[in-house]
Tab-separated table of C-alpha atoms and ligand atoms in Angstrom:
chain	number	residue	atom	x	y	z
A	993	MET	CA	9.586	11.021	-3.811
A	994	PHE	CA	11.495	14.222	-3.264
A	995	ASN	CA	14.780	13.093	-4.319
A	996	ARG	CA	16.948	15.710	-6.376
A	997	PHE	CA	19.072	13.283	-7.997
A	998	ILE	CA	16.663	10.511	-9.241
A	999	ARG	CA	13.404	11.380	-11.569
A	1000	PRO	CA	10.196	9.249	-10.003
A	1001	ALA	CA	8.959	7.021	-12.516
A	1002	PRO	CA	5.439	7.762	-14.404
A	1003	GLU	CA	2.653	7.343	-12.028
A	1004	ASN	CA	0.615	5.724	-14.791
A	1005	PHE	CA	2.833	3.821	-17.082
A	1006	LEU	CA	0.387	2.855	-19.744
A	1007	ASP	CA	-0.313	6.612	-20.446
A	1008	ARG	CA	2.119	7.305	-22.862
A	1009	HIS	CA	1.392	11.203	-22.961
A	1010	GLN	CA	2.596	11.013	-19.451
A	1011	ILE	CA	5.679	9.298	-20.068
A	1012	GLN	CA	6.286	11.809	-22.777
A	1013	ALA	CA	5.889	14.666	-20.522
A	1014	VAL	CA	7.979	13.158	-17.805
A	1015	ARG	CA	10.725	12.874	-20.384
A	1016	SER	CA	10.338	16.364	-21.878
A	1017	GLY	CA	9.843	17.655	-18.380
A	1018	ARG	CA	13.455	16.674	-17.528
A	1019	ARG	CA	15.041	19.192	-18.958
A	1020	ASP	CA	13.038	22.025	-17.264
A	1021	PHE	CA	13.586	20.133	-14.224
A	1022	LEU	CA	17.553	20.394	-14.509
A	1023	ALA	CA	17.067	23.987	-15.705
A	1024	GLY	CA	14.938	24.874	-12.902
A	1025	ALA	CA	17.307	23.673	-10.287
A	1026	MET	CA	20.065	25.480	-11.954
A	1027	VAL	CA	17.698	28.749	-11.702
A	1028	ALA	CA	17.099	27.513	-7.855
A	1029	ALA	CA	20.985	27.254	-7.060
A	1030	SER	CA	22.072	30.476	-8.851
A	1031	GLY	CA	19.381	32.061	-7.052
A	1032	ALA	CA	20.434	30.745	-3.861
A	1033	LEU	CA	24.081	32.031	-4.615
A	1034	ALA	CA	22.761	35.906	-5.559
A	1035	ALA	CA	21.051	35.562	-2.095
A	1036	GLY	CA	24.249	34.561	-0.452
A	1037	GLN	CA	26.135	37.698	-1.808
A	1038	ALA	CA	23.056	40.106	-1.207
A	1039	ARG	CA	22.956	38.778	2.353
A	1040	ALA	CA	26.979	39.435	2.476
A	1041	GLN	CA	26.644	42.815	1.033
A	1042	GLY	CA	23.490	43.637	4.412
A	1043	ASP	CA	20.608	43.918	2.051
A	1044	PRO	CA	17.621	43.126	4.499
A	1045	HIS	CA	14.853	42.735	1.770
A	1046	ILE	CA	16.783	39.952	-0.052
A	1047	LEU	CA	15.762	37.813	2.643
A	1048	ASN	CA	12.688	37.488	1.256
A	1049	LEU	CA	11.010	35.299	4.169
A	1050	PRO	CA	8.055	32.783	2.950
A	1051	PRO	CA	4.747	33.207	4.430
A	1052	HIS	CA	5.252	30.158	6.932
A	1053	SER	CA	7.992	31.972	8.373
A	1054	LYS	CA	6.411	35.246	9.276
A	1055	ALA	CA	2.740	34.159	10.361
A	1056	LEU	CA	0.700	31.795	12.497
A	1057	GLY	CA	0.301	28.341	11.263
A	1058	GLN	CA	-2.681	25.835	11.201
A	1059	PRO	CA	-4.114	25.125	14.823
A	1060	VAL	CA	-3.742	21.738	16.776
A	1061	ALA	CA	-6.437	19.055	15.861
A	1062	ALA	CA	-6.895	21.199	12.398
A	1063	ARG	CA	-7.277	17.564	11.264
A	1064	GLY	CA	-8.344	14.997	13.760
A	1065	TYR	CA	-6.719	12.276	11.985
A	1066	GLY	CA	-3.525	13.198	10.366
A	1067	VAL	CA	-3.025	12.777	6.444
A	1068	PRO	CA	0.262	13.039	4.293
A	1069	SER	CA	1.652	16.424	3.141
A	1070	GLU	CA	-0.027	17.714	-0.003
A	1071	TRP	CA	3.455	17.522	-1.935
A	1072	GLU	CA	2.968	13.890	-1.569
A	1073	LYS	CA	0.118	13.249	-3.689
A	1074	ASN	CA	1.690	11.040	-6.288
A	1075	LEU	CA	2.662	8.454	-3.804
A	1076	GLN	CA	-0.576	6.360	-4.330
A	1077	ARG	CA	-0.994	2.656	-4.521
A	1078	ARG	CA	-2.377	2.116	-8.005
A	1079	GLU	CA	-4.419	-0.691	-10.044
A	1080	SER	CA	-2.837	-2.245	-12.920
A	1081	PRO	CA	-5.069	-1.240	-15.950
A	1082	GLY	CA	-6.589	-4.012	-17.727
A	1083	LEU	CA	-5.458	-6.754	-15.107
A	1084	THR	CA	-9.005	-7.986	-14.131
A	1085	ARG	CA	-12.276	-7.248	-15.890
A	1086	VAL	CA	-13.741	-5.457	-12.439
A	1087	PRO	CA	-12.261	-3.579	-9.571
A	1088	GLN	CA	-13.912	-5.781	-7.232
A	1089	SER	CA	-11.797	-8.433	-7.724
A	1090	SER	CA	-8.627	-7.007	-8.223
A	1091	VAL	CA	-5.198	-5.919	-6.810
A	1092	SER	CA	-3.744	-2.363	-5.938
A	1093	PHE	CA	0.009	-2.384	-5.758
A	1094	SER	CA	2.232	-0.628	-2.973
A	1095	PRO	CA	4.440	2.133	-4.606
A	1096	LEU	CA	7.726	0.169	-3.059
A	1097	GLN	CA	9.872	3.237	-4.754
A	1098	GLY	CA	8.839	5.558	-2.651
A	1099	LEU	CA	8.996	3.877	0.754
A	1100	PHE	CA	11.549	4.491	3.517
A	1101	GLY	CA	12.438	1.555	5.969
A	1102	ILE	CA	10.195	-1.612	6.348
A	1103	ILE	CA	6.644	-0.495	7.425
A	1104	THR	CA	4.530	0.191	4.688
A	1105	PRO	CA	2.198	2.833	5.875
A	1106	SER	CA	-1.835	1.507	6.565
A	1107	GLY	CA	-2.963	3.709	3.751
A	1108	LEU	CA	-0.531	2.349	1.145
A	1109	HIS	CA	-0.829	-1.283	2.044
A	1110	PHE	CA	-1.692	-3.551	-1.306
A	1111	GLU	CA	-5.027	-4.642	-1.651
A	1112	ARG	CA	-6.232	-7.966	-3.004
A	1113	HIS	CA	-9.975	-8.583	-2.965
A	1114	HIS	CA	-11.765	-11.437	-4.629
A	1115	GLN	CA	-15.033	-9.831	-4.111
A	1116	GLY	CA	-14.840	-6.216	-3.176
A	1117	TRP	CA	-13.878	-4.714	0.239
A	1118	TRP	CA	-16.386	-3.865	3.186
A	1119	ASP	CA	-16.258	-1.465	6.156
A	1120	VAL	CA	-17.953	-4.167	8.365
A	1121	ASP	CA	-19.494	-3.392	11.820
A	1122	PRO	CA	-16.925	-4.790	14.577
A	1123	SER	CA	-20.194	-4.732	17.199
A	1124	GLN	CA	-22.057	-6.876	14.659
A	1125	HIS	CA	-18.852	-9.179	13.582
A	1126	ARG	CA	-18.794	-12.623	14.902
A	1127	LEU	CA	-15.793	-15.696	14.823
A	1128	MET	CA	-17.133	-18.780	15.404
A	1129	VAL	CA	-14.787	-21.993	16.440
A	1130	ASN	CA	-16.138	-25.248	15.815
A	1131	GLY	CA	-14.328	-28.817	15.254
A	1132	SER	CA	-14.899	-31.416	11.914
A	1133	ASP	CA	-16.638	-33.527	14.731
A	1134	GLU	CA	-17.589	-33.075	18.408
A	1135	ALA	CA	-14.725	-34.779	19.672
A	1136	MET	CA	-12.112	-32.694	17.788
A	1137	LEU	CA	-13.028	-29.661	20.070
A	1138	LYS	CA	-15.140	-29.656	23.235
A	1139	ARG	CA	-16.410	-26.376	23.616
A	1140	PRO	CA	-17.446	-24.785	19.993
A	1141	MET	CA	-17.891	-20.945	20.667
A	1142	VAL	CA	-18.937	-17.744	19.211
A	1143	PHE	CA	-16.841	-14.619	19.893
A	1144	SER	CA	-17.763	-11.374	19.693
A	1145	MET	CA	-14.881	-8.297	19.085
A	1146	ASP	CA	-15.084	-7.357	22.807
A	1147	GLU	CA	-14.878	-10.927	23.567
A	1148	LEU	CA	-11.389	-11.252	21.450
A	1149	MET	CA	-9.954	-8.298	22.486
A	1150	ARG	CA	-9.950	-9.435	26.152
A	1151	LEU	CA	-7.826	-12.032	25.700
A	1152	PRO	CA	-3.950	-11.624	26.008
A	1153	SER	CA	-2.460	-10.090	22.683
A	1154	VAL	CA	0.908	-10.194	20.970
A	1155	SER	CA	2.215	-7.371	18.787
A	1156	ARG	CA	4.733	-8.542	15.727
A	1157	MET	CA	5.895	-7.170	12.488
A	1158	HIS	CA	5.651	-9.459	9.566
A	1159	PHE	CA	5.570	-8.933	5.544
A	1160	ILE	CA	2.712	-10.166	3.580
A	1161	GLU	CA	3.155	-11.134	-0.139
A	1162	CYS	CA	0.638	-12.464	-2.220
A	1163	GLY	CA	1.596	-15.847	-4.414
A	1164	ALA	CA	0.872	-13.956	-7.468
A	1165	ASN	CA	3.367	-10.906	-6.581
A	1166	THR	CA	5.977	-10.865	-9.666
A	1167	GLY	CA	3.480	-13.482	-11.206
A	1168	MET	CA	3.156	-11.700	-14.570
A	1169	GLU	CA	6.769	-11.554	-15.219
A	1170	TRP	CA	7.095	-15.558	-15.841
A	1171	GLY	CA	7.338	-15.751	-19.074
A	1172	ASN	CA	8.886	-12.278	-20.106
A	1173	VAL	CA	9.407	-8.691	-19.045
A	1174	ALA	CA	5.853	-7.327	-18.565
A	1175	VAL	CA	5.547	-4.201	-16.422
A	1176	PRO	CA	7.763	-1.383	-16.240
A	1177	THR	CA	8.010	-0.363	-12.519
A	1178	VAL	CA	8.713	-1.920	-9.117
A	1179	GLN	CA	5.298	-0.735	-8.110
A	1180	TYR	CA	3.736	-3.536	-10.707
A	1181	THR	CA	6.447	-6.365	-10.419
A	1182	HIS	CA	6.812	-6.267	-6.396
A	1183	GLY	CA	3.930	-3.942	-5.005
A	1184	MET	CA	1.752	-7.096	-3.881
A	1185	LEU	CA	3.984	-6.831	-0.713
A	1186	SER	CA	3.309	-5.006	2.536
A	1187	CYS	CA	5.003	-5.017	6.254
A	1188	SER	CA	2.983	-4.091	9.106
A	1189	GLU	CA	3.141	-4.528	12.744
A	1190	PHE	CA	-0.168	-6.658	13.468
A	1191	THR	CA	-1.804	-6.819	16.996
A	1192	GLY	CA	-4.003	-10.166	18.029
A	1193	VAL	CA	-4.524	-13.141	19.413
A	1194	PRO	CA	-2.701	-16.073	18.908
A	1195	LEU	CA	-4.758	-18.511	17.232
A	1196	ARG	CA	-3.739	-21.508	19.580
A	1197	THR	CA	-4.830	-19.694	22.828
A	1198	VAL	CA	-8.355	-19.441	21.241
A	1199	LEU	CA	-8.139	-23.111	20.504
A	1200	GLU	CA	-7.383	-24.201	23.938
A	1201	LEU	CA	-9.594	-22.483	25.133
A	1202	CYS	CA	-12.261	-24.141	23.469
A	1203	GLY	CA	-10.743	-27.316	24.272
A	1204	ALA	CA	-8.972	-28.867	20.871
A	1205	ASP	CA	-7.840	-32.028	20.640
A	1206	PHE	CA	-3.945	-31.042	19.209
A	1207	LYS	CA	-3.191	-34.391	18.822
A	1208	ARG	CA	-6.349	-35.186	16.366
A	1209	GLY	CA	-6.824	-31.843	15.052
A	1210	LYS	CA	-3.919	-31.478	12.147
A	1211	PHE	CA	-5.299	-28.474	10.241
A	1212	VAL	CA	-7.756	-25.621	10.775
A	1213	LEU	CA	-9.934	-24.327	7.800
A	1214	ALA	CA	-10.235	-20.447	7.931
A	1215	GLU	CA	-13.298	-18.663	6.453
A	1216	GLY	CA	-13.829	-15.164	5.474
A	1217	ALA	CA	-16.984	-13.178	5.517
A	1218	ASP	CA	-17.150	-11.594	2.455
A	1219	GLY	CA	-19.005	-12.838	-0.742
A	1220	SER	CA	-15.932	-14.676	-2.147
A	1221	GLY	CA	-16.147	-17.559	0.252
A	1222	MET	CA	-12.468	-17.290	0.833
A	1223	THR	CA	-11.147	-20.311	2.574
A	1224	ARG	CA	-7.727	-21.904	3.442
A	1225	THR	CA	-6.371	-24.797	5.229
A	1226	ILE	CA	-3.564	-23.872	7.637
A	1227	PRO	CA	-1.509	-26.763	8.780
A	1228	MET	CA	-1.686	-26.839	12.925
A	1229	SER	CA	2.125	-27.374	13.006
A	1230	MET	CA	2.208	-23.499	12.100
A	1231	VAL	CA	-0.404	-22.614	14.615
A	1232	MET	CA	1.033	-24.512	17.471
A	1233	ASP	CA	4.211	-22.242	17.911
A	1234	GLY	CA	1.872	-19.622	18.433
A	1235	GLN	CA	2.960	-17.427	15.205
A	1236	VAL	CA	-0.301	-17.291	13.386
A	1237	LEU	CA	-2.499	-14.571	14.699
A	1238	LEU	CA	-6.070	-13.705	15.040
A	1239	ALA	CA	-5.332	-9.925	14.322
A	1240	TYR	CA	-7.514	-6.596	14.949
A	1241	GLY	CA	-4.470	-4.490	15.303
A	1242	GLN	CA	-2.255	-2.961	12.159
A	1243	ASN	CA	0.423	-0.457	12.772
A	1244	GLY	CA	-0.722	0.696	16.538
A	1245	GLU	CA	-4.381	0.940	15.494
A	1246	MET	CA	-7.584	-1.306	13.947
A	1247	LEU	CA	-7.047	-2.831	10.786
A	1248	ARG	CA	-7.598	-0.671	7.710
A	1249	PRO	CA	-11.081	-1.950	5.904
A	1250	GLU	CA	-9.336	-2.836	2.809
A	1251	ASN	CA	-7.458	-5.091	4.866
A	1252	GLY	CA	-10.026	-7.226	6.556
A	1253	TYR	CA	-11.287	-5.045	9.577
A	1254	PRO	CA	-12.413	-5.990	12.159
A	1255	LEU	CA	-10.519	-9.452	12.152
A	1256	ARG	CA	-7.761	-11.060	9.899
A	1257	LEU	CA	-5.861	-14.518	10.031
A	1258	VAL	CA	-2.136	-13.296	10.149
A	1259	VAL	CA	0.018	-16.510	9.151
A	1260	PRO	CA	3.782	-15.264	9.015
A	1261	GLY	CA	5.883	-16.341	5.912
A	1262	VAL	CA	2.822	-17.770	4.051
A	1263	GLN	CA	1.414	-16.401	0.641
A	1264	GLY	CA	-1.278	-13.467	1.417
A	1265	VAL	CA	-4.296	-15.866	0.193
A	1266	SER	CA	-4.115	-17.433	3.841
A	1267	TRP	CA	-4.264	-14.338	5.772
A	1268	VAL	CA	-8.382	-14.671	5.578
A	1269	LYS	CA	-10.091	-10.849	6.130
A	1270	TYR	CA	-13.280	-10.285	7.642
A	1271	LEU	CA	-12.632	-13.804	9.486
A	1272	ARG	CA	-15.680	-15.046	10.491
A	1273	ARG	CA	-14.975	-18.880	10.868
A	1274	ILE	CA	-12.198	-21.397	12.178
A	1275	GLU	CA	-12.956	-25.007	12.045
A	1276	LEU	CA	-10.684	-27.851	13.308
A	1277	GLY	CA	-10.022	-30.661	11.227
A	1278	ASP	CA	-8.021	-33.979	10.745
A	1279	MET	CA	-7.029	-33.508	6.844
A	1280	PRO	CA	-6.874	-30.580	4.374
A	1281	TYR	CA	-10.003	-29.166	3.477
A	1282	GLY	CA	-9.333	-29.103	-0.126
A	1283	SER	CA	-11.353	-25.865	-1.050
A	1284	LYS	CA	-11.920	-23.677	-4.325
A	1285	ASP	CA	-8.696	-21.495	-3.031
A	1286	GLU	CA	-6.470	-24.264	-3.077
A	1287	THR	CA	-7.117	-26.665	-5.574
A	1288	LEU	CA	-8.316	-24.538	-8.366
A	1289	HIS	CA	-6.387	-21.153	-7.583
A	1290	TYR	CA	-2.839	-20.986	-6.071
A	1291	VAL	CA	-1.673	-23.928	-7.706
A	1292	ASP	CA	1.607	-23.994	-9.650
A	1293	LEU	CA	1.774	-25.508	-12.993
A	1294	MET	CA	4.960	-27.745	-12.981
A	1295	PRO	CA	6.848	-28.187	-16.539
A	1296	ASP	CA	5.360	-31.396	-17.000
A	1297	GLY	CA	1.789	-29.994	-16.922
A	1298	LEU	CA	0.966	-30.846	-13.721
A	1299	HIS	CA	-0.094	-28.851	-10.970
A	1300	ARG	CA	1.458	-28.374	-7.502
A	1301	GLN	CA	-0.771	-27.769	-4.347
A	1302	TYR	CA	-0.392	-26.305	-1.129
A	1303	THR	CA	2.626	-24.202	-2.071
A	1304	SER	CA	2.383	-22.031	0.739
A	1305	ILE	CA	5.706	-20.521	2.136
A	1306	GLN	CA	6.954	-17.658	0.248
A	1307	GLU	CA	10.389	-18.211	-0.481
A	1308	VAL	CA	13.492	-15.912	0.094
A	1309	LYS	CA	13.262	-12.969	-2.099
A	1310	SER	CA	14.529	-9.225	-2.395
A	1311	VAL	CA	14.230	-6.221	-4.673
A	1312	ILE	CA	16.104	-3.135	-5.448
A	1313	THR	CA	13.579	-0.387	-5.038
A	1314	SER	CA	15.477	2.621	-5.887
A	1315	PRO	CA	16.858	3.573	-8.364
A	1316	SER	CA	14.246	0.920	-10.126
A	1317	GLY	CA	12.452	0.530	-13.389
A	1318	GLY	CA	10.789	3.942	-14.754
A	1319	GLN	CA	13.161	5.933	-12.662
A	1320	VAL	CA	15.581	8.308	-14.263
A	1321	LEU	CA	19.103	9.217	-12.695
A	1322	LEU	CA	19.611	12.709	-13.140
A	1323	GLU	CA	23.324	13.239	-12.403
A	1324	LYS	CA	26.660	10.974	-12.471
A	1325	GLY	CA	28.441	10.621	-9.188
A	1326	PHE	CA	27.155	8.863	-6.056
A	1327	HIS	CA	23.767	6.822	-6.037
A	1328	SER	CA	22.489	4.992	-2.613
A	1329	VAL	CA	21.161	1.963	-3.652
A	1330	THR	CA	18.290	0.530	-1.768
A	1331	GLY	CA	15.918	-2.215	-1.496
A	1332	LEU	CA	13.744	-4.677	0.452
A	1333	ALA	CA	14.564	-8.518	1.194
A	1334	TRP	CA	12.404	-11.069	3.133
A	1335	SER	CA	11.923	-14.965	3.396
A	1336	GLY	CA	8.881	-16.852	4.649
A	1337	ARG	CA	11.021	-19.206	6.451
A	1338	GLY	CA	13.049	-17.065	8.726
A	1339	LYS	CA	15.235	-13.893	9.132
A	1340	VAL	CA	17.389	-12.481	5.938
A	1341	LYS	CA	21.175	-13.505	6.707
A	1342	ARG	CA	22.819	-11.588	3.589
A	1343	VAL	CA	21.753	-9.507	0.689
A	1344	ASP	CA	24.459	-9.082	-2.196
A	1345	VAL	CA	23.850	-6.384	-4.552
A	1346	SER	CA	25.401	-6.403	-7.995
A	1347	VAL	CA	25.738	-3.351	-10.683
A	1348	ASP	CA	27.223	-5.421	-13.549
A	1349	GLY	CA	24.432	-7.921	-14.288
A	1350	GLY	CA	25.846	-10.712	-11.807
A	1351	LYS	CA	29.387	-10.900	-12.722
A	1352	ASN	CA	30.518	-9.438	-9.421
A	1353	TRP	CA	28.564	-9.045	-6.027
A	1354	LYS	CA	28.904	-7.041	-3.127
A	1355	ALA	CA	27.267	-7.704	0.302
A	1356	ALA	CA	24.707	-4.570	1.027
A	1357	ARG	CA	24.417	-3.197	4.421
A	1358	LEU	CA	21.235	-4.586	6.426
A	1359	GLU	CA	19.543	-1.785	8.144
A	1360	GLY	CA	18.178	-2.903	11.375
A	1361	PRO	CA	16.229	-4.352	12.784
A	1362	VAL	CA	16.143	-7.915	11.007
A	1363	LEU	CA	13.362	-9.769	12.069
A	1364	SER	CA	11.996	-13.140	11.119
A	1365	LYS	CA	9.166	-13.580	8.210
A	1366	CYS	CA	9.254	-9.323	7.819
A	1367	LEU	CA	10.972	-7.313	5.216
A	1368	THR	CA	14.617	-6.301	5.719
A	1369	ARG	CA	15.965	-3.160	4.244
A	1370	PHE	CA	19.186	-3.094	2.541
A	1371	ASN	CA	21.674	-0.526	1.140
A	1372	SER	CA	24.498	-0.139	-1.072
A	1373	ASP	CA	26.957	2.415	-2.763
A	1374	PHE	CA	27.190	3.408	-6.135
A	1375	VAL	CA	29.030	5.808	-8.079
A	1376	TRP	CA	27.890	6.383	-11.744
A	1377	ASP	CA	30.370	6.904	-14.451
A	1378	GLY	CA	27.699	7.677	-17.055
A	1379	LYS	CA	27.990	4.259	-18.243
A	1380	PRO	CA	25.321	1.325	-18.617
A	1381	ALA	CA	24.781	-1.074	-15.409
A	1382	PHE	CA	22.552	-3.820	-14.392
A	1383	PHE	CA	21.723	-3.542	-11.012
A	1384	GLN	CA	20.473	-7.014	-9.254
A	1385	SER	CA	20.082	-8.078	-5.593
A	1386	ARG	CA	20.137	-11.449	-4.595
A	1387	ALA	CA	19.028	-12.380	-0.735
A	1388	VAL	CA	19.744	-15.295	0.981
A	1389	ASP	CA	17.963	-16.444	4.479
A	1390	GLU	CA	19.040	-17.990	7.516
A	1391	THR	CA	18.303	-21.499	6.405
A	1392	GLY	CA	20.762	-21.123	3.648
A	1393	GLN	CA	18.301	-20.828	0.850
A	1394	ILE	CA	19.396	-18.251	-1.963
A	1395	GLN	CA	17.445	-16.441	-4.360
A	1396	PRO	CA	17.440	-18.099	-7.900
A	1397	THR	CA	18.194	-16.195	-11.345
A	1398	TYR	CA	15.491	-16.347	-13.768
A	1399	GLY	CA	17.336	-19.064	-15.479
A	1400	GLU	CA	17.471	-21.264	-12.367
A	1401	LEU	CA	13.902	-20.533	-11.404
A	1402	ARG	CA	12.665	-21.870	-15.019
A	1403	ARG	CA	14.634	-24.846	-15.371
A	1404	VAL	CA	12.815	-26.108	-12.409
A	1405	ARG	CA	9.119	-24.377	-12.707
A	1406	ALA	CA	9.477	-23.538	-16.227
A	1407	SER	CA	7.652	-20.227	-17.326
A	1408	ARG	CA	3.944	-20.836	-17.291
A	1409	SER	CA	3.173	-20.197	-13.872
A	1410	ILE	CA	1.604	-17.358	-12.039
A	1411	TYR	CA	2.701	-17.991	-8.430
A	1412	HIS	CA	5.878	-18.092	-6.270
A	1413	ASN	CA	7.948	-16.385	-8.704
A	1414	ASN	CA	11.090	-15.236	-6.500
A	1415	ALA	CA	13.677	-14.944	-9.221
A	1416	ILE	CA	16.596	-12.295	-8.988
A	1417	GLN	CA	14.792	-8.639	-10.304
A	1418	SER	CA	17.312	-6.762	-12.943
A	1419	TRP	CA	17.159	-3.061	-13.962
A	1420	ALA	CA	19.118	-1.981	-16.712
A	1421	LEU	CA	20.453	1.624	-16.345
A	1422	SER	CA	21.357	3.263	-19.696
A	1423	GLU	CA	23.626	6.207	-20.605
A	1424	ASN	CA	20.991	8.340	-20.664
A	1425	GLY	CA	19.994	7.578	-17.154
A	1426	GLU	CA	16.724	5.962	-17.470
A	1427	LEU	CA	16.200	2.732	-15.884
A	1428	LYS	CA	14.314	-0.317	-17.326
A	1429	ASN	CA	12.680	-3.599	-16.352
A	1430	VAL	CA	14.902	-6.101	-17.907
A	1431	GLN	CA	15.264	-9.940	-17.376
A	1432	LEU	CA	18.849	-11.799	-17.223
A	1433	SER	CA	19.221	-15.301	-16.684
B	2276	MTE	N1	-11.993	-12.583	3.208
B	2276	MTE	C1	-10.950	-12.287	1.846
B	2276	MTE	N2	-9.693	-12.842	2.596
B	2276	MTE	C2	-8.505	-12.604	1.619
B	2276	MTE	C3	-8.984	-12.186	0.728
B	2276	MTE	C4	-10.313	-11.863	0.004
B	2276	MTE	O1	-10.721	-11.575	-1.062
B	2276	MTE	N3	-11.064	-12.238	0.810
B	2276	MTE	N4	-7.723	-12.074	-0.692
B	2276	MTE	C5	-6.662	-12.804	-0.088
B	2276	MTE	C6	-5.500	-12.345	-0.818
B	2276	MTE	S1	-5.210	-13.229	-2.461
B	2276	MTE	C7	-4.337	-11.702	-0.369
B	2276	MTE	S2	-2.820	-11.588	-1.357
B	2276	MTE	C8	-4.391	-10.789	0.780
B	2276	MTE	C9	-4.176	-9.662	0.597
B	2276	MTE	O2	-4.518	-9.131	1.569
B	2276	MTE	P1	-4.497	-7.142	1.699
B	2276	MTE	O3	-5.758	-7.206	0.927
B	2276	MTE	O4	-4.649	-6.710	3.430
B	2276	MTE	O5	-3.244	-6.893	1.317
B	2276	MTE	O6	-5.837	-11.106	1.487
B	2276	MTE	C10	-6.078	-12.484	1.476
B	2276	MTE	N5	-7.493	-12.550	2.196
B	2277	MO	MO1	-3.128	-13.146	-3.371
């Protein structure tokens, strides 16, 4: 990230040497900035004295640049190489059943560039041949769905489509933080979160086409084509309002292979696991399916030792993405505090920001657009006087739900859970400008 006042977080937090390098590099950075500043001053004086040689134009101001279409598909600037999705080392035993986290600290606005969308695979990703891919739609019995059908991608893409912007958050996002602070940067605390414009056909349209019995049909089963046998139950109440999509488009082009090319389910507001990728089958039935991914996994361990099943809505949540853990404020004075807020229940109504650990709160500015079940970007002003501070954000959604503190959440859910942690995140700023992940109750 190019920002003269904030030093980015070290890219690999487990590499101690690198952190040291970043620390010791700080003085060089400041010194470098000073030299550059005095250089600019000298150039200004020289220009004023009419010296033509001192202008010293860079090559890009004097020669022809690259030809058009030198790259048929554009890629980011080579100066942006540090902005990468990253795996949390040691999180899983094999990289096929793992997560890569989005670099939230370096993103603007609300759309996640497709190449930086987080990845969660249970059995590795595939680049599936779309001409061979099929979606089967059937009922749990013959009366449930009159015309079971098998669709090719061409047949699906012939149907009327819609495009909608929605966030997707893995139910396990922030899951490592239930008991205590576990990871240092926002990429690892909140990076199982991304937001895209998705294009596809409402599942309801396809079910209608197949002659579904909407009175008896209360649930659908969605099944993926990868080796993980990913299967999830979706209540028909979510499908009926047209929000659940059979999506093939992501940010104006086809889905990326890592995100389920050529077809995935989009279930707005619901945890990522229900957004089945490489979608190959939809079955309409009259009861929840109780698949392995909903009876064994993605359950919430409650304080009494019982598991709560089928928690699916991602509740109201927010996080300050900059300044955030691992970054360093290089100067006193004005800093823009910015972050993301979202709710699986609808629109974000308000985000409050505190810089004193929750004693005082101030409403942040919401950058538009504010859309339902979509990320909302907020920002707020902060003038650093060199003293320690604690940054927090607290979101409220249009249903009146308020993001809880860690204390409030743990009183209801205890601290041994994995999924659905939407507690208020705190970043501690110390006198030397460094920001750290801390938990305040
Ligand atoms: N077929 C299939 N679908 C899947 C998964 C998978 O492993 N296989 N992972 C699920 C989980 S747990 C999440 S959080 C989201 C992640 O979507 P993404 O990789 O596009 O970010 O996909 C879901 N759909
Ligand atoms: Mo997930």
